[in-house]
Amino acid sequence: MQPQQPSTLAPTPMSYGQPGTRTRTVVLSLVAGLVLGAAGMGAAWAMNADSDSPVAGGTPAADARAACEALDGFDPAKYTDNGPAGEVALNRYAAAGALSASAAAGDAKYKELAQTIRHSQNRHAQVFDFDATVRKDLDQAREICRSL
């Protein structure tokens, strides 16, 4: 058996000019992509912004309206349902509380709405049911919403 001869591969010439050119090209391409992507997302967001949307503007009034919309779509009978109907009910109830708290933090005139919804949620957490007290608070919160 004969010993293997070392291979005599010649190094291939580089296809680019100076060292670091490829890295620089990749970095510049990534930066350009990020800038163009952010600009595109901003443009799409600006074009899709609906001034009649309840959350347009991010104001306390918009948060209060959004809380009222969430509460309006909340059905306590579906709260314990399995599947999408139960998830919708659970999330709308939670959203009404969070949005009303945000509205009250921004403007004291929404404090009563936030307190009423929070009271209903606290009572529900104690009794794990939509008893008469919880329903009374929900009705009161909906009445406050009608007056906004």
PDB file of C-alpha atoms in Angstrom:
ATOM      1  CA  MET A   1       0.000   0.000   0.000  1.00  0.00           C
ATOM      2  CA  GLN A   2       1.324   3.392  -0.925  1.00  0.00           C
ATOM      3  CA  PRO A   3       1.049   6.464   1.288  1.00  0.00           C
ATOM      4  CA  GLN A   4      -1.402   9.041   0.108  1.00  0.00           C
ATOM      5  CA  GLN A   5      -0.053  12.050  -1.608  1.00  0.00           C
ATOM      6  CA  PRO A   6      -1.125  15.360  -0.155  1.00  0.00           C
ATOM      7  CA  SER A   7      -3.563  17.133  -2.351  1.00  0.00           C
ATOM      8  CA  THR A   8      -2.287  20.174  -4.106  1.00  0.00           C
ATOM      9  CA  LEU A   9      -5.336  22.326  -4.333  1.00  0.00           C
ATOM     10  CA  ALA A  10      -4.636  25.832  -5.338  1.00  0.00           C
ATOM     11  CA  PRO A  11      -6.485  28.539  -3.424  1.00  0.00           C
ATOM     12  CA  THR A  12      -9.336  30.022  -5.392  1.00  0.00           C
ATOM     13  CA  PRO A  13      -9.102  33.685  -6.169  1.00  0.00           C
ATOM     14  CA  MET A  14     -11.514  35.905  -4.249  1.00  0.00           C
ATOM     15  CA  SER A  15     -14.429  37.137  -6.280  1.00  0.00           C
ATOM     16  CA  TYR A  16     -14.646  40.456  -4.503  1.00  0.00           C
ATOM     17  CA  GLY A  17     -12.201  43.276  -4.187  1.00  0.00           C
ATOM     18  CA  GLN A  18     -11.266  44.340  -0.674  1.00  0.00           C
ATOM     19  CA  PRO A  19     -11.694  42.383   2.535  1.00  0.00           C
ATOM     20  CA  GLY A  20     -14.861  43.369   4.418  1.00  0.00           C
ATOM     21  CA  THR A  21     -16.766  44.404   1.291  1.00  0.00           C
ATOM     22  CA  ARG A  22     -19.092  41.441   1.565  1.00  0.00           C
ATOM     23  CA  THR A  23     -19.807  42.120   5.265  1.00  0.00           C
ATOM     24  CA  ARG A  24     -20.423  45.783   4.539  1.00  0.00           C
ATOM     25  CA  THR A  25     -22.810  44.869   1.700  1.00  0.00           C
ATOM     26  CA  VAL A  26     -24.779  42.489   3.927  1.00  0.00           C
ATOM     27  CA  VAL A  27     -25.030  45.034   6.749  1.00  0.00           C
ATOM     28  CA  LEU A  28     -26.139  47.810   4.409  1.00  0.00           C
ATOM     29  CA  SER A  29     -28.714  45.505   2.836  1.00  0.00           C
ATOM     30  CA  LEU A  30     -30.105  44.615   6.256  1.00  0.00           C
ATOM     31  CA  VAL A  31     -30.281  48.259   7.325  1.00  0.00           C
ATOM     32  CA  ALA A  32     -31.987  49.238   4.069  1.00  0.00           C
ATOM     33  CA  GLY A  33     -34.483  46.406   4.506  1.00  0.00           C
ATOM     34  CA  LEU A  34     -35.292  47.478   8.054  1.00  0.00           C
ATOM     35  CA  VAL A  35     -35.754  51.106   7.029  1.00  0.00           C
ATOM     36  CA  LEU A  36     -37.956  50.210   4.069  1.00  0.00           C
ATOM     37  CA  GLY A  37     -39.949  47.721   6.155  1.00  0.00           C
ATOM     38  CA  ALA A  38     -40.543  50.255   8.909  1.00  0.00           C
ATOM     39  CA  ALA A  39     -41.553  52.881   6.373  1.00  0.00           C
ATOM     40  CA  GLY A  40     -43.948  50.438   4.734  1.00  0.00           C
ATOM     41  CA  MET A  41     -45.515  49.462   8.045  1.00  0.00           C
ATOM     42  CA  GLY A  42     -45.873  53.117   9.018  1.00  0.00           C
ATOM     43  CA  ALA A  43     -47.511  53.951   5.715  1.00  0.00           C
ATOM     44  CA  ALA A  44     -49.897  51.001   5.972  1.00  0.00           C
ATOM     45  CA  TRP A  45     -50.773  51.931   9.544  1.00  0.00           C
ATOM     46  CA  ALA A  46     -51.380  55.567   8.588  1.00  0.00           C
ATOM     47  CA  MET A  47     -53.574  54.627   5.629  1.00  0.00           C
ATOM     48  CA  ASN A  48     -55.614  52.157   7.682  1.00  0.00           C
ATOM     49  CA  ALA A  49     -56.113  54.512  10.635  1.00  0.00           C
ATOM     50  CA  ASP A  50     -59.828  55.141  10.906  1.00  0.00           C
ATOM     51  CA  SER A  51     -60.680  58.378  12.694  1.00  0.00           C
ATOM     52  CA  ASP A  52     -64.091  56.934  13.623  1.00  0.00           C
ATOM     53  CA  SER A  53     -62.421  54.021  15.386  1.00  0.00           C
ATOM     54  CA  PRO A  54     -63.128  53.902  19.123  1.00  0.00           C
ATOM     55  CA  VAL A  55     -59.423  53.757  19.863  1.00  0.00           C
ATOM     56  CA  ALA A  56     -58.305  56.418  17.407  1.00  0.00           C
ATOM     57  CA  GLY A  57     -56.195  59.019  19.122  1.00  0.00           C
ATOM     58  CA  GLY A  58     -55.411  57.050  22.284  1.00  0.00           C
ATOM     59  CA  THR A  59     -57.290  59.506  24.476  1.00  0.00           C
ATOM     60  CA  PRO A  60     -59.104  58.753  27.734  1.00  0.00           C
ATOM     61  CA  ALA A  61     -62.405  59.300  25.915  1.00  0.00           C
ATOM     62  CA  ALA A  62     -61.390  56.754  23.273  1.00  0.00           C
ATOM     63  CA  ASP A  63     -60.407  54.269  26.001  1.00  0.00           C
ATOM     64  CA  ALA A  64     -63.767  54.782  27.739  1.00  0.00           C
ATOM     65  CA  ARG A  65     -65.662  54.236  24.472  1.00  0.00           C
ATOM     66  CA  ALA A  66     -63.618  51.101  23.775  1.00  0.00           C
ATOM     67  CA  ALA A  67     -64.324  49.823  27.307  1.00  0.00           C
ATOM     68  CA  CYS A  68     -68.020  50.403  26.746  1.00  0.00           C
ATOM     69  CA  GLU A  69     -67.893  48.584  23.406  1.00  0.00           C
ATOM     70  CA  ALA A  70     -66.148  45.637  25.031  1.00  0.00           C
ATOM     71  CA  LEU A  71     -68.720  45.621  27.812  1.00  0.00           C
ATOM     72  CA  ASP A  72     -71.550  45.920  25.292  1.00  0.00           C
ATOM     73  CA  GLY A  73     -70.311  42.782  23.518  1.00  0.00           C
ATOM     74  CA  PHE A  74     -69.827  40.883  26.775  1.00  0.00           C
ATOM     75  CA  ASP A  75     -72.301  38.084  27.499  1.00  0.00           C
ATOM     76  CA  PRO A  76     -71.969  36.688  31.054  1.00  0.00           C
ATOM     77  CA  ALA A  77     -73.854  33.540  30.016  1.00  0.00           C
ATOM     78  CA  LYS A  78     -70.969  32.595  27.704  1.00  0.00           C
ATOM     79  CA  TYR A  79     -68.192  33.323  30.221  1.00  0.00           C
ATOM     80  CA  THR A  80     -67.780  29.675  31.236  1.00  0.00           C
ATOM     81  CA  ASP A  81     -68.289  28.226  27.742  1.00  0.00           C
ATOM     82  CA  ASN A  82     -65.482  26.177  26.267  1.00  0.00           C
ATOM     83  CA  GLY A  83     -64.067  27.306  22.973  1.00  0.00           C
ATOM     84  CA  PRO A  84     -64.178  30.614  21.154  1.00  0.00           C
ATOM     85  CA  ALA A  85     -67.408  31.924  22.703  1.00  0.00           C
ATOM     86  CA  GLY A  86     -66.001  31.569  26.209  1.00  0.00           C
ATOM     87  CA  GLU A  87     -62.682  33.114  25.207  1.00  0.00           C
ATOM     88  CA  VAL A  88     -64.450  36.088  23.648  1.00  0.00           C
ATOM     89  CA  ALA A  89     -66.524  36.643  26.777  1.00  0.00           C
ATOM     90  CA  LEU A  90     -63.540  36.332  29.110  1.00  0.00           C
ATOM     91  CA  ASN A  91     -61.397  38.700  27.047  1.00  0.00           C
ATOM     92  CA  ARG A  92     -64.119  41.311  26.594  1.00  0.00           C
ATOM     93  CA  TYR A  93     -64.764  41.398  30.335  1.00  0.00           C
ATOM     94  CA  ALA A  94     -61.043  41.785  31.029  1.00  0.00           C
ATOM     95  CA  ALA A  95     -60.657  44.389  28.275  1.00  0.00           C
ATOM     96  CA  ALA A  96     -63.536  46.442  29.655  1.00  0.00           C
ATOM     97  CA  GLY A  97     -61.761  46.566  33.005  1.00  0.00           C
ATOM     98  CA  ALA A  98     -58.352  47.434  31.562  1.00  0.00           C
ATOM     99  CA  LEU A  99     -59.641  50.073  29.162  1.00  0.00           C
ATOM    100  CA  SER A 100     -61.860  51.727  31.760  1.00  0.00           C
ATOM    101  CA  ALA A 101     -58.902  51.857  34.163  1.00  0.00           C
ATOM    102  CA  SER A 102     -56.821  53.475  31.430  1.00  0.00           C
ATOM    103  CA  ALA A 103     -59.568  56.030  30.772  1.00  0.00           C
ATOM    104  CA  ALA A 104     -59.849  56.844  34.483  1.00  0.00           C
ATOM    105  CA  ALA A 105     -56.082  57.244  34.769  1.00  0.00           C
ATOM    106  CA  GLY A 106     -56.192  59.789  31.961  1.00  0.00           C
ATOM    107  CA  ASP A 107     -59.321  61.649  33.057  1.00  0.00           C
ATOM    108  CA  ALA A 108     -61.048  61.531  36.448  1.00  0.00           C
ATOM    109  CA  LYS A 109     -64.507  61.786  34.877  1.00  0.00           C
ATOM    110  CA  TYR A 110     -64.182  58.083  33.903  1.00  0.00           C
ATOM    111  CA  LYS A 111     -63.346  57.005  37.449  1.00  0.00           C
ATOM    112  CA  GLU A 112     -66.913  55.889  38.228  1.00  0.00           C
ATOM    113  CA  LEU A 113     -66.982  53.654  35.145  1.00  0.00           C
ATOM    114  CA  ALA A 114     -63.654  52.070  36.076  1.00  0.00           C
ATOM    115  CA  GLN A 115     -64.664  51.561  39.709  1.00  0.00           C
ATOM    116  CA  THR A 116     -67.982  49.984  38.761  1.00  0.00           C
ATOM    117  CA  ILE A 117     -66.406  47.527  36.327  1.00  0.00           C
ATOM    118  CA  ARG A 118     -63.591  46.741  38.772  1.00  0.00           C
ATOM    119  CA  HIS A 119     -66.157  46.164  41.540  1.00  0.00           C
ATOM    120  CA  SER A 120     -68.026  43.686  39.337  1.00  0.00           C
ATOM    121  CA  GLN A 121     -64.781  41.888  38.488  1.00  0.00           C
ATOM    122  CA  ASN A 122     -63.693  41.732  42.126  1.00  0.00           C
ATOM    123  CA  ARG A 123     -67.070  40.348  43.200  1.00  0.00           C
ATOM    124  CA  HIS A 124     -66.964  37.803  40.367  1.00  0.00           C
ATOM    125  CA  ALA A 125     -63.494  36.720  41.510  1.00  0.00           C
ATOM    126  CA  GLN A 126     -64.895  36.132  45.013  1.00  0.00           C
ATOM    127  CA  VAL A 127     -68.017  34.157  44.110  1.00  0.00           C
ATOM    128  CA  PHE A 128     -66.988  32.692  40.718  1.00  0.00           C
ATOM    129  CA  ASP A 129     -70.446  33.485  39.407  1.00  0.00           C
ATOM    130  CA  PHE A 130     -72.392  36.333  37.904  1.00  0.00           C
ATOM    131  CA  ASP A 131     -74.662  36.702  40.907  1.00  0.00           C
ATOM    132  CA  ALA A 132     -77.125  39.541  41.490  1.00  0.00           C
ATOM    133  CA  THR A 133     -74.429  41.900  42.788  1.00  0.00           C
ATOM    134  CA  VAL A 134     -72.158  41.334  39.809  1.00  0.00           C
ATOM    135  CA  ARG A 135     -75.063  41.751  37.384  1.00  0.00           C
ATOM    136  CA  LYS A 136     -76.149  44.932  39.167  1.00  0.00           C
ATOM    137  CA  ASP A 137     -72.654  46.370  38.766  1.00  0.00           C
ATOM    138  CA  LEU A 138     -72.574  45.371  35.105  1.00  0.00           C
ATOM    139  CA  ASP A 139     -75.955  47.024  34.536  1.00  0.00           C
ATOM    140  CA  GLN A 140     -74.711  50.153  36.301  1.00  0.00           C
ATOM    141  CA  ALA A 141     -71.545  50.208  34.156  1.00  0.00           C
ATOM    142  CA  ARG A 142     -73.652  49.871  31.009  1.00  0.00           C
ATOM    143  CA  GLU A 143     -75.841  52.736  32.198  1.00  0.00           C
ATOM    144  CA  ILE A 144     -72.732  54.876  32.724  1.00  0.00           C
ATOM    145  CA  CYS A 145     -71.663  53.958  29.190  1.00  0.00           C
ATOM    146  CA  ARG A 146     -74.991  55.120  27.779  1.00  0.00           C
ATOM    147  CA  SER A 147     -74.495  58.516  29.405  1.00  0.00           C
ATOM    148  CA  LEU A 148     -71.011  59.047  27.927  1.00  0.00           C
TER     149      LEU A 148
END
